Short mmCIF file of C-alpha atoms and ligand atoms in Angstrom, two decimals:
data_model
loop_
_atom_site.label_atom_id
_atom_site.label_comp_id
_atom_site.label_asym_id
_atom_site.label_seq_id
_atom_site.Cartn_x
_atom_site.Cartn_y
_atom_site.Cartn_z
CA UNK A 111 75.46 -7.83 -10.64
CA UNK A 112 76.34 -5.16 -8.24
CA UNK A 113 80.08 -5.40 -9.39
CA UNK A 114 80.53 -1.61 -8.54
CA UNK A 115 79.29 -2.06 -4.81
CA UNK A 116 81.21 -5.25 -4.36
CA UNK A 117 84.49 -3.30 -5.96
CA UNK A 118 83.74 -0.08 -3.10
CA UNK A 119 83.15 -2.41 -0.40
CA UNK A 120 86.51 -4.16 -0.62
CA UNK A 121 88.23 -0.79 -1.24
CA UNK A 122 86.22 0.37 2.37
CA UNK A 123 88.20 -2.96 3.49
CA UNK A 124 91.48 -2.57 2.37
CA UNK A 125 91.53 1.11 3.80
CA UNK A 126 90.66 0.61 6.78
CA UNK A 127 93.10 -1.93 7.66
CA UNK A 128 95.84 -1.27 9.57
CA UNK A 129 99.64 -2.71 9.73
CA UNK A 130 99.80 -4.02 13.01
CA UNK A 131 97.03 -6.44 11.91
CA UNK A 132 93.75 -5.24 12.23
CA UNK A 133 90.91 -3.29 10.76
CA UNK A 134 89.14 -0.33 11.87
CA UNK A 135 85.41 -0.03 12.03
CA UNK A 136 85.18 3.29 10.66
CA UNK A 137 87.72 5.63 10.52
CA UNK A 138 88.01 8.58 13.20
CA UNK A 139 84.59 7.12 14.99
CA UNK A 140 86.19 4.05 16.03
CA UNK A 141 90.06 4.20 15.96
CA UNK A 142 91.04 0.15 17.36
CA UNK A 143 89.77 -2.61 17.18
CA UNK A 144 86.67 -3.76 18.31
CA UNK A 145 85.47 -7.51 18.61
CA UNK A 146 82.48 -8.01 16.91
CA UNK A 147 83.56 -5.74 14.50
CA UNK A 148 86.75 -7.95 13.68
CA UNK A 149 84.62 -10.90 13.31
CA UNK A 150 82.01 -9.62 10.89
CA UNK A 151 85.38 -7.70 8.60
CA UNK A 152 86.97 -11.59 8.94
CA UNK A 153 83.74 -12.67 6.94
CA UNK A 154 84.22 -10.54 4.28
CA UNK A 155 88.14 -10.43 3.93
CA UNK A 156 87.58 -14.46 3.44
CA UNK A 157 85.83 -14.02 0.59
CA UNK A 158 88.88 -11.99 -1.58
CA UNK A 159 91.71 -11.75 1.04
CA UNK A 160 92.30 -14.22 3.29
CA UNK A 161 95.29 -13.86 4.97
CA UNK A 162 93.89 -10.56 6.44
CA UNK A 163 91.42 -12.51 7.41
CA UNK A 164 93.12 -15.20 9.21
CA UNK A 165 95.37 -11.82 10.58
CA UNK A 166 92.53 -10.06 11.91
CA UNK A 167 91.14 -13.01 14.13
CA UNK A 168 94.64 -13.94 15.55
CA UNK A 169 95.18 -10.43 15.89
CA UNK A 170 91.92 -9.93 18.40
CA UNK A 171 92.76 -13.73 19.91
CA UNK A 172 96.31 -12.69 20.92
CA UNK A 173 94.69 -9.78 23.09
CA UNK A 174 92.88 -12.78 25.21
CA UNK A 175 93.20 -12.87 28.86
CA UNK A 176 94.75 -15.45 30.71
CA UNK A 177 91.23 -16.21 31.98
CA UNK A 178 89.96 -16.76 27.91
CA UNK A 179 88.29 -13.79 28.65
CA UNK A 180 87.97 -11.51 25.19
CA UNK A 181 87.82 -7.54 25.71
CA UNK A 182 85.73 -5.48 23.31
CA UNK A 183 88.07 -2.94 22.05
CA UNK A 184 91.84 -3.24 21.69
CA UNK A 185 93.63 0.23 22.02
CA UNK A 186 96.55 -0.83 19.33
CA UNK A 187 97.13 3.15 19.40
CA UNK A 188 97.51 5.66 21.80
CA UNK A 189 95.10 8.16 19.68
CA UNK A 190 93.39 10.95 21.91
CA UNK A 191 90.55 11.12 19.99
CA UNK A 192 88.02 8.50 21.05
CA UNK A 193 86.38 8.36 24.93
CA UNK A 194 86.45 6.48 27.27
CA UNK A 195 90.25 5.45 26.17
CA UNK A 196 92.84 2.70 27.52
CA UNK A 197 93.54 5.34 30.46
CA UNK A 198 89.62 5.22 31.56
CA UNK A 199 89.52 1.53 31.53
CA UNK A 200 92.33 0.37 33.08
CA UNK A 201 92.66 -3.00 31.92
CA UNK A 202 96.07 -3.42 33.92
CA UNK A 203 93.63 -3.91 37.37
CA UNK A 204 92.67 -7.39 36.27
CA UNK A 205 95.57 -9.71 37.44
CA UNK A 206 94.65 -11.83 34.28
CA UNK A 207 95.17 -9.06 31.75
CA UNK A 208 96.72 -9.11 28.46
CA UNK A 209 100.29 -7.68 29.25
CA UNK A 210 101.09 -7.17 25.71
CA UNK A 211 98.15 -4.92 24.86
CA UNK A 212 95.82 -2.62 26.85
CA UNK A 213 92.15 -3.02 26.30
CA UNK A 214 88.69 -3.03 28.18
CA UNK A 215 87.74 -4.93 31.12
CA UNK A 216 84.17 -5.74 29.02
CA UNK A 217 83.42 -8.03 26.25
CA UNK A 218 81.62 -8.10 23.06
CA UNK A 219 79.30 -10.91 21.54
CA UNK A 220 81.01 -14.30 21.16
CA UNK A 221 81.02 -14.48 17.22
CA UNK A 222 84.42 -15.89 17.08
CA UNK A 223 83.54 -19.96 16.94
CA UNK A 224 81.02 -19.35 14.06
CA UNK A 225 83.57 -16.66 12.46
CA UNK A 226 85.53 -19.48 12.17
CA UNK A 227 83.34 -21.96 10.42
CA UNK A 228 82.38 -18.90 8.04
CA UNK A 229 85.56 -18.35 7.20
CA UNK A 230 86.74 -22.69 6.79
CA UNK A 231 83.31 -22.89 4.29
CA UNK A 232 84.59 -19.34 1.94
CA UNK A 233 87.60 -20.56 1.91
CA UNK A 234 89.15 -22.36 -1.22
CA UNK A 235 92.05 -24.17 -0.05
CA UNK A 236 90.08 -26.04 3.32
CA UNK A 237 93.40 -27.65 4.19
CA UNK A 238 95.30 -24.55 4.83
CA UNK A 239 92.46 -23.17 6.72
CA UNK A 240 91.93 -26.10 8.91
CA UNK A 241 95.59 -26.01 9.60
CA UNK A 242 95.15 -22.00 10.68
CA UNK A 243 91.50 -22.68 12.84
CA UNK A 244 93.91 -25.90 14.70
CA UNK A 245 96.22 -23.30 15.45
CA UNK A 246 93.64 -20.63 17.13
CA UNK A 247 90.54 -22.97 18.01
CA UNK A 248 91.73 -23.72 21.39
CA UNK A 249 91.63 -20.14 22.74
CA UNK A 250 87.74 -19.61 21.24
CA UNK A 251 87.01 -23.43 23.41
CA UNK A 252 88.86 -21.65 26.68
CA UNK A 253 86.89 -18.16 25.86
CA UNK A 254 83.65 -20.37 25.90
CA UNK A 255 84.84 -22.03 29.48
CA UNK A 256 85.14 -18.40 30.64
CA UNK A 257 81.65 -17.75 29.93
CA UNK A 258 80.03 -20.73 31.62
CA UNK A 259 82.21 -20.94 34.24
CA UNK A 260 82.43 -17.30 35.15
CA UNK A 261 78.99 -15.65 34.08
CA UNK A 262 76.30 -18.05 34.29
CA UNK A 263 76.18 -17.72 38.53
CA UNK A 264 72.89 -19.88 38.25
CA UNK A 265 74.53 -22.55 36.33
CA UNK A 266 71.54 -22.70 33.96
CA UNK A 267 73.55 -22.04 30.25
CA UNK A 268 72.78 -18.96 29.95
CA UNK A 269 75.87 -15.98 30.70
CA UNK A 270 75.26 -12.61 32.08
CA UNK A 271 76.69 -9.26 30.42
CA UNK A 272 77.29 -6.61 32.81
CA UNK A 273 77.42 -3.30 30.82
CA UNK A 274 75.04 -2.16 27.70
CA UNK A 275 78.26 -1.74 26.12
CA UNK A 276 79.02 -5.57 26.51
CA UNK A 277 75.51 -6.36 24.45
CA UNK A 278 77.03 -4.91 20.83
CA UNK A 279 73.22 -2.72 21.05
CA UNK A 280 74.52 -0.23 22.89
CA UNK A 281 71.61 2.80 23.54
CA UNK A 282 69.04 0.29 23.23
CA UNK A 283 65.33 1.42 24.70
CA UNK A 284 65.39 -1.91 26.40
CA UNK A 285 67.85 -0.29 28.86
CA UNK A 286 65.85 2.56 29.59
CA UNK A 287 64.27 0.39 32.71
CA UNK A 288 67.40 -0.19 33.83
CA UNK A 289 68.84 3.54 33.77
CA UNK A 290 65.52 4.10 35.95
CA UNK A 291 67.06 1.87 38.83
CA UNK A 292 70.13 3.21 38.67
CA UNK A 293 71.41 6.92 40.70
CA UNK A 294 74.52 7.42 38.18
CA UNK A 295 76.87 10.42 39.17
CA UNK A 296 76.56 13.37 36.61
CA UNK A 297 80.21 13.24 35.50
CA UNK A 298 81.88 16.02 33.64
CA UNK A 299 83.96 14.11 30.48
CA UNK A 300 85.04 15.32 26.85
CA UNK A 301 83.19 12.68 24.53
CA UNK A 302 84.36 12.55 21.01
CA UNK A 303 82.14 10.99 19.44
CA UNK A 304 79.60 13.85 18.89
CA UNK A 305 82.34 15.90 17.15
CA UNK A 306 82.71 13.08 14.49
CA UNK A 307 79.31 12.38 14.38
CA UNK A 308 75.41 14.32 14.80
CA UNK A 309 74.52 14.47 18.34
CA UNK A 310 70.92 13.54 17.49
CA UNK A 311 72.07 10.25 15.89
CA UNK A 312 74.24 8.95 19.60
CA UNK A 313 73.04 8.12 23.37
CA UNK A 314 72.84 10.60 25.38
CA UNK A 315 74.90 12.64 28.05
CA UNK A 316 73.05 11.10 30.49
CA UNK A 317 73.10 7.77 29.19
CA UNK A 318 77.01 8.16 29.03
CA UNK A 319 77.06 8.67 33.04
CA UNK A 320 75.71 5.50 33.12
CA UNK A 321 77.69 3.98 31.11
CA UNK A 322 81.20 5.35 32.89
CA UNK A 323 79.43 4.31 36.29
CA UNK A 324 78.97 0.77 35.45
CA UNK A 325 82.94 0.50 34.61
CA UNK A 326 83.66 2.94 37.66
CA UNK A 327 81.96 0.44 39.88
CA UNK A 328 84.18 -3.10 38.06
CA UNK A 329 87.04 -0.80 38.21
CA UNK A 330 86.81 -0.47 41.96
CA UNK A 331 86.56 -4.20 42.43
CA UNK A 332 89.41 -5.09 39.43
CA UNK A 333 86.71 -6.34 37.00
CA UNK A 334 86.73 -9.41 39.60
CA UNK A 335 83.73 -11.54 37.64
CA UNK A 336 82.68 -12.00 41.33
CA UNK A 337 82.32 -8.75 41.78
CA UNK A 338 80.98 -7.42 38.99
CA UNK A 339 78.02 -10.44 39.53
CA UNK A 340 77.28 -9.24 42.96
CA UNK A 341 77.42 -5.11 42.39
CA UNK A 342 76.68 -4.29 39.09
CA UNK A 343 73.38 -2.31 38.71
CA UNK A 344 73.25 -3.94 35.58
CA UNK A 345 73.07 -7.28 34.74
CA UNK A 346 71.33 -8.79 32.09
CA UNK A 347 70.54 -12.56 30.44
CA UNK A 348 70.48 -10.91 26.47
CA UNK A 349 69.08 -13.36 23.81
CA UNK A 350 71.67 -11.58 21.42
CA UNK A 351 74.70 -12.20 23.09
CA UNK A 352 73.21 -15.92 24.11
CA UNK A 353 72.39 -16.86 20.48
CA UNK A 354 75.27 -15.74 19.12
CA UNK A 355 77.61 -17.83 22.15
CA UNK A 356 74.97 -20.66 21.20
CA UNK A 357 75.58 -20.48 17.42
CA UNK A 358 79.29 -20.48 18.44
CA UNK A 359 79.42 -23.81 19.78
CA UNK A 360 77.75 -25.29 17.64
CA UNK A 361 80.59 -24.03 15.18
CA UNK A 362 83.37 -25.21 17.48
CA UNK A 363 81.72 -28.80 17.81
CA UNK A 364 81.67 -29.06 13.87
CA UNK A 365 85.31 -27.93 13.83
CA UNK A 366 86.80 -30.05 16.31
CA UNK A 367 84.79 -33.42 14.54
CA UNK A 368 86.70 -31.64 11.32
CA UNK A 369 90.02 -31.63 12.93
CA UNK A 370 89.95 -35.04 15.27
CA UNK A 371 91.39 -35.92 18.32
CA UNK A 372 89.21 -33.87 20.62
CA UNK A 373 86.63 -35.32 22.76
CA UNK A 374 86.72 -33.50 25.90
CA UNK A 375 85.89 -31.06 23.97
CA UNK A 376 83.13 -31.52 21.61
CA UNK A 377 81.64 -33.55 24.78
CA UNK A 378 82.14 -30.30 27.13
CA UNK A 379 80.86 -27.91 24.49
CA UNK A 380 77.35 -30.30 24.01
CA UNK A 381 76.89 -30.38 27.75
CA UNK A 382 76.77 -26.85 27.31
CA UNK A 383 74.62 -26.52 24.09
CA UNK A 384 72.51 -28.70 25.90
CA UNK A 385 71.79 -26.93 28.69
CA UNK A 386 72.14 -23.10 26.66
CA UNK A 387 69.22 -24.40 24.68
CA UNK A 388 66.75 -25.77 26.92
CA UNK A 389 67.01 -22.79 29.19
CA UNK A 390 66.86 -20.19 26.64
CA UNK A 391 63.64 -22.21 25.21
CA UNK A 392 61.97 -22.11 28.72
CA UNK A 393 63.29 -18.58 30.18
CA UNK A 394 63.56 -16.11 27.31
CA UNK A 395 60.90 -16.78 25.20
CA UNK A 396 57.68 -14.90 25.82
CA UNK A 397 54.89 -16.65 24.60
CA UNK A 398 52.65 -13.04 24.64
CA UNK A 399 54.75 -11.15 22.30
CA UNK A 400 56.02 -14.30 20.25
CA UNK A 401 59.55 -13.93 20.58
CA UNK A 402 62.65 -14.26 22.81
CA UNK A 403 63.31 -10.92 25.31
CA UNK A 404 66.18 -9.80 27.60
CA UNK A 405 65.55 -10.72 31.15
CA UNK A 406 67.09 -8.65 33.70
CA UNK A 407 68.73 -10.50 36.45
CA UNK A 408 69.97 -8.16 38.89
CA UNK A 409 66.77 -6.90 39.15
CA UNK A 410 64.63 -10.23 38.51
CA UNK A 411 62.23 -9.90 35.76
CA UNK A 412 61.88 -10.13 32.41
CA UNK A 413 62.32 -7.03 29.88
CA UNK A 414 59.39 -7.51 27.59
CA UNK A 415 60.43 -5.38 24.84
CA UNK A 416 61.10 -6.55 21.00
CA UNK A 417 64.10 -5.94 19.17
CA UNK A 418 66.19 -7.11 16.40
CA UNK A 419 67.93 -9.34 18.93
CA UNK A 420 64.61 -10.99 19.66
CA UNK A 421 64.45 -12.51 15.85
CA UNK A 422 68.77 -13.12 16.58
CA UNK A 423 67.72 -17.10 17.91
CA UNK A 424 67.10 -18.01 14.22
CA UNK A 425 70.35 -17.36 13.23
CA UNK A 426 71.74 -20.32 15.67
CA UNK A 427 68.67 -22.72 15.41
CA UNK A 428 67.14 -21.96 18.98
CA UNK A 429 62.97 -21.87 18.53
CA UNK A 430 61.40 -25.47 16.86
CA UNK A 431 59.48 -24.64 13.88
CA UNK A 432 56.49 -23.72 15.31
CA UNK A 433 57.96 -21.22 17.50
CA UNK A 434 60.14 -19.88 14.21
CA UNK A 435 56.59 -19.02 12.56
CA UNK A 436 55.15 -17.18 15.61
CA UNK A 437 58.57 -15.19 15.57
CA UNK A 438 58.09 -14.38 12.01
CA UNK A 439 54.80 -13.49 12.18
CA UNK A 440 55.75 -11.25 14.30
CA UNK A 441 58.42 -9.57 13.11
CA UNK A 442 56.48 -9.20 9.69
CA UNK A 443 53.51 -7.44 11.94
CA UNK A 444 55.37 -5.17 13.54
CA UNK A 445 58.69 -4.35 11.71
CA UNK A 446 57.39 -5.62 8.37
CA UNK A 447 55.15 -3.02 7.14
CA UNK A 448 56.42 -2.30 3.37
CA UNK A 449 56.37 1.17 3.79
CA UNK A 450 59.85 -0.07 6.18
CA UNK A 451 62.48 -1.61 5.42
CA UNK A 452 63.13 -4.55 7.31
CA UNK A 453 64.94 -4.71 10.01
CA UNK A 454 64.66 -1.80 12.25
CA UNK A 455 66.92 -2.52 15.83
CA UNK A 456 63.39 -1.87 17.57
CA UNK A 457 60.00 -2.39 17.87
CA UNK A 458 58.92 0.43 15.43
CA UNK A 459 55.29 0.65 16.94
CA UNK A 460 56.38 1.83 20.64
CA UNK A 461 56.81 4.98 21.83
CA UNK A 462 60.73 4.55 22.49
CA UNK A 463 61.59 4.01 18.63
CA UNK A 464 63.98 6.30 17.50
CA UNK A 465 64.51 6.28 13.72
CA UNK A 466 67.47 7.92 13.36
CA UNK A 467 69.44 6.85 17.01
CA UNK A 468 71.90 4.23 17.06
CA UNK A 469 70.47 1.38 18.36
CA UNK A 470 66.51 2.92 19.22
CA UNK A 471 65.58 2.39 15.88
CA UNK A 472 68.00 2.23 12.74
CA UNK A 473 68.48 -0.72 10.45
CA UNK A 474 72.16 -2.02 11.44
CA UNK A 475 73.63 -4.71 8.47
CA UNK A 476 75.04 -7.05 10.99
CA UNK A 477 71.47 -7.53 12.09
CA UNK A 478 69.84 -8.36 9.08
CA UNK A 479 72.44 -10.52 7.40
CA UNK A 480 72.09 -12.85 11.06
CA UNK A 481 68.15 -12.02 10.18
CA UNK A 482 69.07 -13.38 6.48
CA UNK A 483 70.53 -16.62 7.44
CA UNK A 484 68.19 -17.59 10.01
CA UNK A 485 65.47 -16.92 7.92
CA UNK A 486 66.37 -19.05 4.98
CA UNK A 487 67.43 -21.75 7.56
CA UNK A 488 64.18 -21.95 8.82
CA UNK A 489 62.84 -21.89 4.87
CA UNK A 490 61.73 -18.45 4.86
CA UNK A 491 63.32 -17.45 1.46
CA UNK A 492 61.06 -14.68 0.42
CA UNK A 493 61.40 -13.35 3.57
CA UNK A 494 64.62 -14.24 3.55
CA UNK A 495 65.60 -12.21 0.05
CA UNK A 496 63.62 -8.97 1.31
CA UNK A 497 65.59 -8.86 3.96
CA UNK A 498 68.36 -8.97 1.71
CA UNK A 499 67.37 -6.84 -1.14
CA UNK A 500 66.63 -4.24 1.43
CA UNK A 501 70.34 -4.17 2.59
CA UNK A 502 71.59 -3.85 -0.88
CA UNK A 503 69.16 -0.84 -1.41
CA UNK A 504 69.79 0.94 2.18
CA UNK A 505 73.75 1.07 1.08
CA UNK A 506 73.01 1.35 -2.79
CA UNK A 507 71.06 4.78 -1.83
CA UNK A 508 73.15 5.69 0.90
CA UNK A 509 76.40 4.26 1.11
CA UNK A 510 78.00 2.56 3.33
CA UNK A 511 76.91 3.88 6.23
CA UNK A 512 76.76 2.32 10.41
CA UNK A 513 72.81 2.28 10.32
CA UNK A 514 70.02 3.47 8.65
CA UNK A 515 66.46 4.88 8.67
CA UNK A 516 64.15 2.15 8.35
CA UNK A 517 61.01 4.38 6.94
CA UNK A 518 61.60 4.42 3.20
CA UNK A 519 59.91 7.81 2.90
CA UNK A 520 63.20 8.93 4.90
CA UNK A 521 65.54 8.15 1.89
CA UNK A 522 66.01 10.05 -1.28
CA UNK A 523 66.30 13.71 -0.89
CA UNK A 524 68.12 13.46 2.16
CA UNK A 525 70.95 10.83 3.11
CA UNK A 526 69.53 8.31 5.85
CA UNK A 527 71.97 6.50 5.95
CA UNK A 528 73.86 7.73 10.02
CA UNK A 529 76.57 7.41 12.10
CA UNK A 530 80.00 6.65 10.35
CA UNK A 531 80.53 6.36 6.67
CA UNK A 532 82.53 3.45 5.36
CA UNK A 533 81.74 1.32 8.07
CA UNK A 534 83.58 -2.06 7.83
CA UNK A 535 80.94 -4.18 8.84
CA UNK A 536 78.74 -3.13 6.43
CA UNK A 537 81.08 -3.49 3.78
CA UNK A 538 82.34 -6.87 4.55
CA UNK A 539 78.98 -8.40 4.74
CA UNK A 540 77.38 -6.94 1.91
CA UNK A 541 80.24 -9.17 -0.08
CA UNK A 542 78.90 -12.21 2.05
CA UNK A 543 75.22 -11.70 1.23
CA UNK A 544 75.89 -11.08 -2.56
CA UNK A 545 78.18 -13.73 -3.24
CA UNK A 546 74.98 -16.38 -2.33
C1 DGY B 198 80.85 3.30 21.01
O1 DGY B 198 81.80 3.98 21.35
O2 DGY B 198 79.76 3.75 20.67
C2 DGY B 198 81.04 1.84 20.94
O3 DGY B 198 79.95 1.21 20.39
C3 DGY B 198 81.34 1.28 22.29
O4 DGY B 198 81.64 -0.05 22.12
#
């Protein structure tokens, strides 16, 4: 079944890797490499070629700070043709930086600890690959002690992210309150992604001057951590980014018990599973809308808006069972209408859902195969299976595109499928979800 699909998404693979060791996530859209991105393309490389795999990870893990801070893109090229570039970021100001390879001064959600596991259970020969996760699991462990140590300034488990760009959900509406604090300078920039890409389908101009603001403001300070707590306009507690860090140690325990020797660590990592769960229990769940929210902690509330990251906790085992079913039920109420295909990236009954813009709206496949496994880990399977028979049929009509309409009256005539074609991510984890 689906041979032809599988066959095209390991050719969209293939291409789009690169020599010096890593993949891109689409071609001319996104020319480096990009962390989440690597960890999602690792997935699906392990399932028919895993020394790329194993190449891509060590590939993003040798850009690591001397901090264990991770940055979210790695400029491998000097290419012109994406903004804002290395020269914008300035990753040099950081005394910490990577001296080998210029990058941003941001990160990207921790996926690398559970990338890991993925890649140890796909794998046939479990020996080799425990040998190669031995090798690299110590810098994931000291990315981790960045994170608590650095980002959680109210030592309750749960880290901070400091730019939208930092969340992986980049334009998302849930923002839009925090734009409406902030007095960004209008800056005058050449962006490139609007000439690879329709206008209607990115954030906007004036969401960019945010965006360069927020790094203007880090760059001014060195992205000092300190710094960036204290100043930055935005600072957010997302249950995205946390589930994902969450889900991560839990991988990173497992592993260590796997390999031996290493209590510190698995002792270190459950003090801080311990305390990441009971505080994202008690501070980002909203009992109202039945699911977890971003809270925004520069400016002290919560941000009651649902997303696709509010459903995100399932995938690392966060809510008890009772809480799981109030989550479902509602996600099926309000994103599971079956004239939609599940999931749209936001709540598609407000006002700010955008169809057809990035993050305000779309379907995005990384989404729904974390929706997938938490799902049937919670015993959801026909939920579950929609979920994933609607991301074979989004790329089956469309291709392989970034994101995707969720209104099924939007496909057919018309492609709605947006943003870059061939997207790696896509690719690599339709080959996880069919080869269950
Ligand atoms: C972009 O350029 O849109 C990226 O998502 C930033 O990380």
């Amino acid at each position: 079944m689906h041979e032809n699909l599988i066959k095209k998404a390991k050719q969209i693979l293939t291409e789009n890797y690169q020599p010096s060791g890593f993949t891109l996530p689409c071609k001319n859209l996104y020319p480096f490499q990009w962390l989440w991105d690597s960890g999602f393309i690792a997935i699906g490389f392990a399932h028919f070629d895993m020394p790329k795999a194993k190449q891509e990870i060590s590939t993003l893990l040798d850009a690591q700070w001397e901090n264990g801070f991770i940055p979210h893109i790695i400029f491998h090229t000097d290419t012109d043709t994406y903004f804002p570039g290395a020269d914008f970021h300035r990753s040099d100001l950081h005394p910490l930086s990577s001296k080998k390879y210029k990058s941003t001064g941001m990160t990207q959600p921790p996926v690398t600890g559970f990338v890991l596991e993925e890649m140890y259970n796909i794998s046939t020969d479990k020996e080799d690959l425990l040998t190669y996760i031995e090798s690299e699991i110590d810098k994931v462990f000291d990315n981790h002690r960045y994170f608590y140590e650095q980002r959680d300034i109210n030592n309750e488990g749960l880290v901070y992210i400091y730019h939208n760009w930092e969340s992986g959900t980049d334009n998302s509406p849930i923002w839009d309150d925090i734009w409406a604090t902030v007095d960004s300078p209008r800056y005058d920039f050449k962006r490139r992604d609007t000439s690879h890409v329709d206008a209607s389908q990115r954030p906007s101009k004036r969401e960019y001057d945010h965006y360069l603001h927020i790094i203007e403001i880090a760059k001014e300070h060195n992205y000092s951590d300190e710094k960036i707590a204290e100043l930055s306009p935005f600072l957010v507690q997302d249950p995205l980014f946390n589930a994902m860090l969450i889900k991560s140690n839990e991988s990173l325990i497992k592993l260590y018990k796997r390999i031996g020797n290493n209590e510190d660590k698995v002792r270190q990592l459950e003090q801080w599973q311990q305390l990441s769960m009971t505080s994202f229990n008690s501070k980002l769940y909203d009992e109202e809308l039945g699911c977890y929210i971003h809270y925004d902690l520069r400016n002290n509330k919560p941000l009651r808006y649902i997303s696709s990251s509010s459903f995100a906790p399932l995938f690392a085992n966060i809510p008890d069972k009772e809480r799981a079913a109030e989550m479902v039920n509602t996600m099926m109420t309000k994103f599971g209408n079956p004239d939609q295909y599940l999931c749209a990236s936001f709540d598609p009954t407000s006002k700010r859902y955008n169809p057809k813009q990035y993050w305000r709206g779309p379907v995005w496949i990384n989404l729904n195969w974390m929706l997938y496994r938490g799902l049937a880990q919670y015993g959801y399977k026909n939920i579950a299976e929609r979920v994933k028979q609607d991301t074979i049929a989004l790329i089956e009509i469309n291709g392989f595109y970034e994101y995707f309409d969720a209104r099924k009256e939007a496909h057919g005539e018309v492609r709605a499928g947006y943003g870059g074609n061939d997207f790696s991510w896509s690719a690599a984890l339709l080959i996880d979800m069919l080869s269950d």
